[in-house]
């Protein structure tokens, strides 16, 4: 039996290959091969159908034109003989001629009718009359004699397309069957060719790629075939894939490096899903909090278990507000360090990551340890407070003489009125009205001296920033009243231009008085030796939600390039100055949420401005 099979393979190799192809046929119909076969078959069938219809239409037109040509031949061939038959009234001859016309191709019915005035005209017919014949021609039969023509009858010829239709149907069937067989064979040949040259290699490539793994070494992709010369598209695809694979491998290695760096960043990095559930937390946070990644991913608030109880409510509120609104968020809270059980301040910041259609993909955030910074800020605030107190003491020392002179005035007045009282009491009949007036003046002068002393003592009080709702104009008026006598000593006028209906501010009364006093005293000292007009103007005005205060003088001013340098520590333009007054004043204003700046022109005076934000509704409600 095997000998017979071998002989068959040797003698009929084509049949053997055909049998192998047929066994492979079900496999070829899957995937691209099946779609290719269907596409080629449908396309070929459509083209065949269009060509067949075109051929049938041309044959149809030819057959119809042949019928028209036959009608013209009938008109030219039978007109004379039919004319003579009608003239001689030879019915037998006419019948033979009509039957002869009927035997022509596609003629179904012929009728010859005499045109006469008699009651029974001659009518000769042959064939079967149709109700709606596709072709009907009426030919007039004339008899010509000498120069006259006489209408003798009408020849009616009806044709049918039945034979034409049968021929067209047979032609269409022959064409369609032949083309279908040819189309199938061509399509199958194309399918085998495509499978041999393309699809089997694509399947092999897919099988090889399925086993590729970034985590291990991989051999370059190669096709198991005889290399064509020159190289074809599959070779180009293989080279492109190997090049892409190398790029992906390099990118994977770089990504692994970045992931390793991300795990060891000096800050904690994390991402959240749109619903707030953490999906990535680097090792820094896990080591700090003593938590595991699975625990952090178990619930959106799982990581908050290490937050200080006093900060947890605020943290939860800020976190869920950011997640629900889909906006960036930030918060400061104390978190428990697992290593030593201490709480440290952390800054949590998150930004939103969206796709090209603005759909929320992730929250990307960091957690930064700011505990040391918090302690440094607190120490800085305490140092600023101490420095401000020292500056107040220095400033009050410079004003001691002026303040002593101001206090001496009410004391002198009280002493004078006391002597008047003694003089009246030594009289036999004292003037009670004059005594009452003198005592009233003593009380007034004592109250004035007490108020001056209270203001002086408030400048030496030490304490932290004590915010209360204040009237800026009240502070300006009190400071001007305190320094008016010192200004008068140097023949300097102090004028105020204070806007009405200004909103209140929230701040520390003592520190803001110190700022106003520092600016006015600087203006007075700058104008002590100025010849001409000596004037200090204190203004206040509202600008949007801020209150602007300006102190201007007519002193020597300063160069414009020093407008910022004069606020530097230990920078001074007056002999014996400490260089800290303006630095401390700016620090106080900035601590109140405002800003301070100066405008000067050499020889034309100087103006110092500072702005403070108006107190909010909550600040007004919380103030005592």
XYZ file of C-alpha atoms in Angstrom, residues 33-349:
317
model
C -7.759 34.611 4.651
C -11.503 34.198 4.995
C -12.160 37.918 4.766
C -9.827 38.166 1.771
C -11.606 35.284 -0.002
C -15.019 36.808 0.646
C -13.838 40.269 -0.424
C -12.250 38.997 -3.657
C -15.267 36.833 -4.415
C -17.738 39.662 -3.824
C -15.668 42.151 -5.794
C -15.219 39.726 -8.720
C -18.916 38.846 -8.626
C -19.906 42.501 -8.749
C -17.528 43.159 -11.647
C -18.783 40.021 -13.438
C -22.378 41.086 -12.861
C -21.725 44.564 -14.214
C -19.920 43.209 -17.279
C -22.667 40.614 -17.850
C -25.363 43.240 -17.619
C -23.438 45.388 -20.049
C -23.090 42.471 -22.479
C -26.761 41.575 -22.138
C -27.761 45.160 -22.729
C -25.641 45.336 -25.865
C -27.114 42.029 -27.133
C -30.581 43.275 -26.338
C -30.014 46.476 -28.242
C -28.634 44.497 -31.193
C -31.644 42.156 -31.286
C -34.087 45.068 -31.060
C -32.267 46.858 -33.840
C -32.432 43.616 -35.864
C -36.240 43.590 -35.448
C -36.415 47.216 -36.587
C -34.260 46.312 -39.560
C -36.624 43.419 -40.416
C -39.529 45.829 -40.297
C -37.734 48.069 -42.771
C -37.058 45.053 -45.011
C -40.746 44.065 -44.902
C -41.696 47.569 -45.951
C -39.288 47.544 -48.868
C -39.781 43.888 -49.989
C -43.514 43.282 -49.631
C -45.015 46.683 -50.324
C -45.177 46.225 -54.164
C -46.477 42.630 -54.154
C -49.079 43.426 -51.504
C -50.146 46.468 -53.486
C -50.716 44.386 -56.607
C -52.551 41.686 -54.622
C -54.909 44.228 -53.106
C -55.472 45.873 -56.446
C -56.365 42.549 -58.064
C -58.123 41.362 -54.886
C -56.203 38.068 -55.000
C -56.899 36.726 -51.488
C -54.868 33.548 -51.861
C -51.753 35.422 -52.953
C -52.212 37.884 -50.098
C -52.608 35.038 -47.557
C -49.393 33.428 -48.778
C -47.511 36.687 -48.489
C -48.839 37.353 -44.986
C -47.852 33.861 -43.836
C -44.424 34.397 -45.404
C -43.984 37.550 -43.312
C -45.062 35.609 -40.174
C -42.201 33.129 -40.685
C -39.637 35.905 -40.256
C -37.748 35.849 -36.867
C -39.569 37.309 -33.852
C -42.798 38.103 -35.871
C -45.859 37.025 -33.904
C -48.838 38.509 -35.801
C -49.474 39.936 -39.317
C -52.664 41.589 -40.532
C -53.485 43.101 -43.955
C -56.657 45.197 -44.002
C -58.201 46.755 -47.115
C -59.067 50.422 -47.062
C -62.424 50.751 -48.875
C -65.853 52.264 -48.550
C -67.547 48.875 -49.005
C -69.326 47.147 -46.134
C -67.027 44.106 -45.985
C -63.382 45.080 -46.573
C -60.832 42.353 -47.185
C -58.863 41.313 -44.085
C -56.025 38.774 -44.170
C -54.327 37.667 -40.859
C -51.690 35.230 -39.717
C -50.340 34.409 -36.250
C -51.617 35.326 -32.770
C -52.583 38.888 -31.848
C -51.061 40.296 -28.613
C -52.778 42.686 -26.240
C -49.662 44.844 -25.678
C -47.030 43.858 -28.214
C -43.500 45.276 -27.572
C -43.179 46.102 -31.305
C -46.103 47.125 -33.543
C -45.670 48.679 -36.975
C -48.376 49.851 -39.406
C -47.346 50.129 -43.060
C -49.586 51.913 -45.614
C -50.013 50.087 -48.934
C -50.393 52.327 -51.974
C -51.059 51.475 -55.645
C -49.196 53.694 -58.053
C -50.350 54.152 -61.634
C -48.821 56.749 -63.797
C -48.556 59.872 -61.602
C -51.272 58.986 -59.077
C -51.101 57.052 -55.771
C -54.088 55.351 -54.196
C -54.188 54.022 -50.593
C -55.354 50.409 -50.795
C -54.732 49.043 -47.291
C -52.700 48.898 -44.086
C -50.247 46.156 -43.135
C -49.966 45.597 -39.346
C -46.911 43.661 -38.113
C -46.446 42.784 -34.424
C -43.121 41.434 -33.111
C -42.310 39.653 -29.806
C -39.162 39.677 -27.587
C -39.685 36.198 -26.178
C -36.901 34.700 -28.214
C -34.625 37.615 -27.354
C -35.294 37.105 -23.658
C -34.583 33.374 -23.870
C -31.327 34.043 -25.655
C -30.333 36.678 -23.069
C -31.182 34.314 -20.204
C -29.106 31.533 -21.679
C -26.232 33.926 -22.291
C -26.423 35.263 -18.702
C -26.477 31.760 -17.226
C -23.490 30.710 -19.289
C -21.489 33.812 -18.363
C -22.357 33.699 -14.645
C -21.551 30.018 -14.219
C -18.259 30.343 -16.068
C -17.277 33.515 -14.246
C -18.266 32.053 -10.861
C -16.010 29.085 -11.383
C -13.176 31.284 -12.589
C -13.671 33.755 -9.741
C -13.624 31.014 -7.134
C -10.474 29.473 -8.564
C -8.723 32.844 -8.779
C -9.829 33.751 -5.246
C -8.636 30.433 -3.888
C -5.315 30.859 -5.644
C -4.973 34.375 -4.190
C -5.859 32.979 -0.768
C -3.166 30.322 -0.988
C -0.635 32.854 -2.232
C -1.430 35.331 0.554
C -1.266 32.572 3.143
C 2.085 31.348 1.868
C 3.636 34.794 1.549
C 1.990 36.760 4.373
C -0.557 35.346 6.795
C 1.387 32.300 7.959
C 4.300 34.584 8.806
C 1.994 37.011 10.614
C 0.635 34.099 12.669
C 4.180 32.987 13.474
C 5.097 36.531 14.470
C 2.066 36.782 16.754
C 2.911 33.458 18.397
C 6.495 34.581 18.983
C 5.480 37.993 20.328
C 3.039 36.430 22.770
C 5.977 34.913 24.626
C 8.050 38.098 24.837
C 8.700 39.392 28.374
C 10.343 42.684 29.362
C 11.766 41.105 32.507
C 14.116 38.739 30.658
C 16.403 38.719 27.618
C 14.763 38.053 24.262
C 16.268 37.008 20.935
C 15.493 39.259 17.951
C 12.410 38.300 15.952
C 13.171 36.283 12.774
C 10.980 34.713 10.081
C 11.474 31.068 9.170
C 11.685 31.440 5.402
C 14.162 31.832 2.620
C 15.243 35.478 2.617
C 13.918 37.192 -0.506
C 16.091 39.425 -2.657
C 15.471 42.264 -2.354
C 13.843 42.378 1.088
C 10.076 42.800 1.190
C 7.512 44.405 3.498
C 7.650 41.552 6.029
C 11.374 42.083 6.453
C 10.694 45.765 6.983
C 8.016 44.890 9.581
C 10.407 42.555 11.420
C 13.166 45.189 11.473
C 10.699 47.820 12.643
C 9.486 45.525 15.442
C 13.013 44.686 16.583
C 13.832 48.408 16.605
C 10.626 49.163 18.530
C 11.357 46.330 20.944
C 14.777 47.749 21.665
C 13.246 51.175 22.288
C 10.574 49.687 24.546
C 13.196 47.712 26.436
C 15.257 50.862 26.993
C 12.122 52.756 28.034
C 11.199 49.916 30.420
C 14.644 50.007 32.000
C 14.407 53.786 32.334
C 10.931 53.449 33.829
C 12.198 50.902 36.329
C 14.967 53.320 37.285
C 12.462 56.148 37.728
C 10.199 53.936 39.817
C 13.172 53.095 42.023
C 13.998 56.789 42.360
C 10.356 57.582 43.082
C 10.360 55.043 45.884
C 13.355 56.726 47.549
C 12.467 60.401 47.047
C 13.027 62.625 50.112
C 9.270 63.265 50.081
C 6.368 60.849 49.990
C 4.708 60.517 46.564
C 1.267 59.017 45.977
C -1.615 58.861 43.525
C -5.359 58.573 44.054
C -8.071 57.135 41.863
C -10.956 59.491 40.967
C -12.958 58.101 43.924
C -10.133 58.960 46.361
C -8.748 55.438 46.841
C -4.907 55.400 46.877
C -3.405 53.188 44.176
C 0.271 54.089 44.616
C 2.274 55.161 47.670
C 6.056 55.154 47.652
C 8.185 53.501 50.303
C 9.021 56.767 52.089
C 5.504 57.107 53.480
C 5.171 53.415 54.269
C 8.405 53.529 56.307
C 7.356 56.734 58.079
C 3.828 55.617 58.983
C 4.585 51.904 59.463
C 1.759 50.998 57.084
C 1.587 48.492 54.221
C 0.546 49.219 50.647
C -2.396 46.808 50.888
C -3.622 48.580 54.021
C -3.352 52.017 52.412
C -5.297 50.774 49.375
C -8.030 49.171 51.517
C -9.971 52.424 52.087
C -9.610 56.088 51.038
C -9.172 57.166 54.698
C -6.940 54.290 55.802
C -3.776 56.404 55.619
C -5.385 59.036 57.880
C -5.171 56.726 60.906
C -1.737 58.238 61.670
C -2.984 61.866 61.627
C -3.182 63.678 64.956
C -6.733 63.512 66.401
C -6.924 67.314 66.576
C -6.124 67.603 62.843
C -8.115 64.632 61.537
C -11.489 66.380 61.080
C -9.863 69.180 59.074
C -7.873 66.669 57.007
C -10.957 64.579 56.179
C -12.940 67.660 55.181
C -10.173 69.038 52.941
C -9.489 65.622 51.390
C -13.080 64.831 50.426
C -13.771 68.356 49.249
C -10.863 68.079 46.814
C -11.892 64.586 45.642
C -15.586 65.439 45.172
C -14.845 68.727 43.363
C -12.089 67.250 41.203
C -9.803 70.189 42.054
C -6.278 70.574 43.445
C -6.079 70.609 47.245
C -3.504 71.099 50.003
C -3.478 70.817 53.789
C -1.126 70.837 56.769
C -1.513 68.197 59.471
C 0.545 66.358 62.077
C 1.285 62.683 61.371
C 2.590 60.012 63.736
C 6.063 58.682 63.008
C 6.098 54.959 63.668
C 9.799 54.837 64.545
C 9.630 56.947 67.714
C 5.913 57.682 68.209
C 6.247 61.456 67.679
C 3.964 63.691 65.631
C 5.523 65.769 62.889
C 3.968 68.424 60.655
C 3.436 67.431 57.019
C 2.250 69.385 53.969
C -0.097 67.322 51.776
C -0.441 68.650 48.211
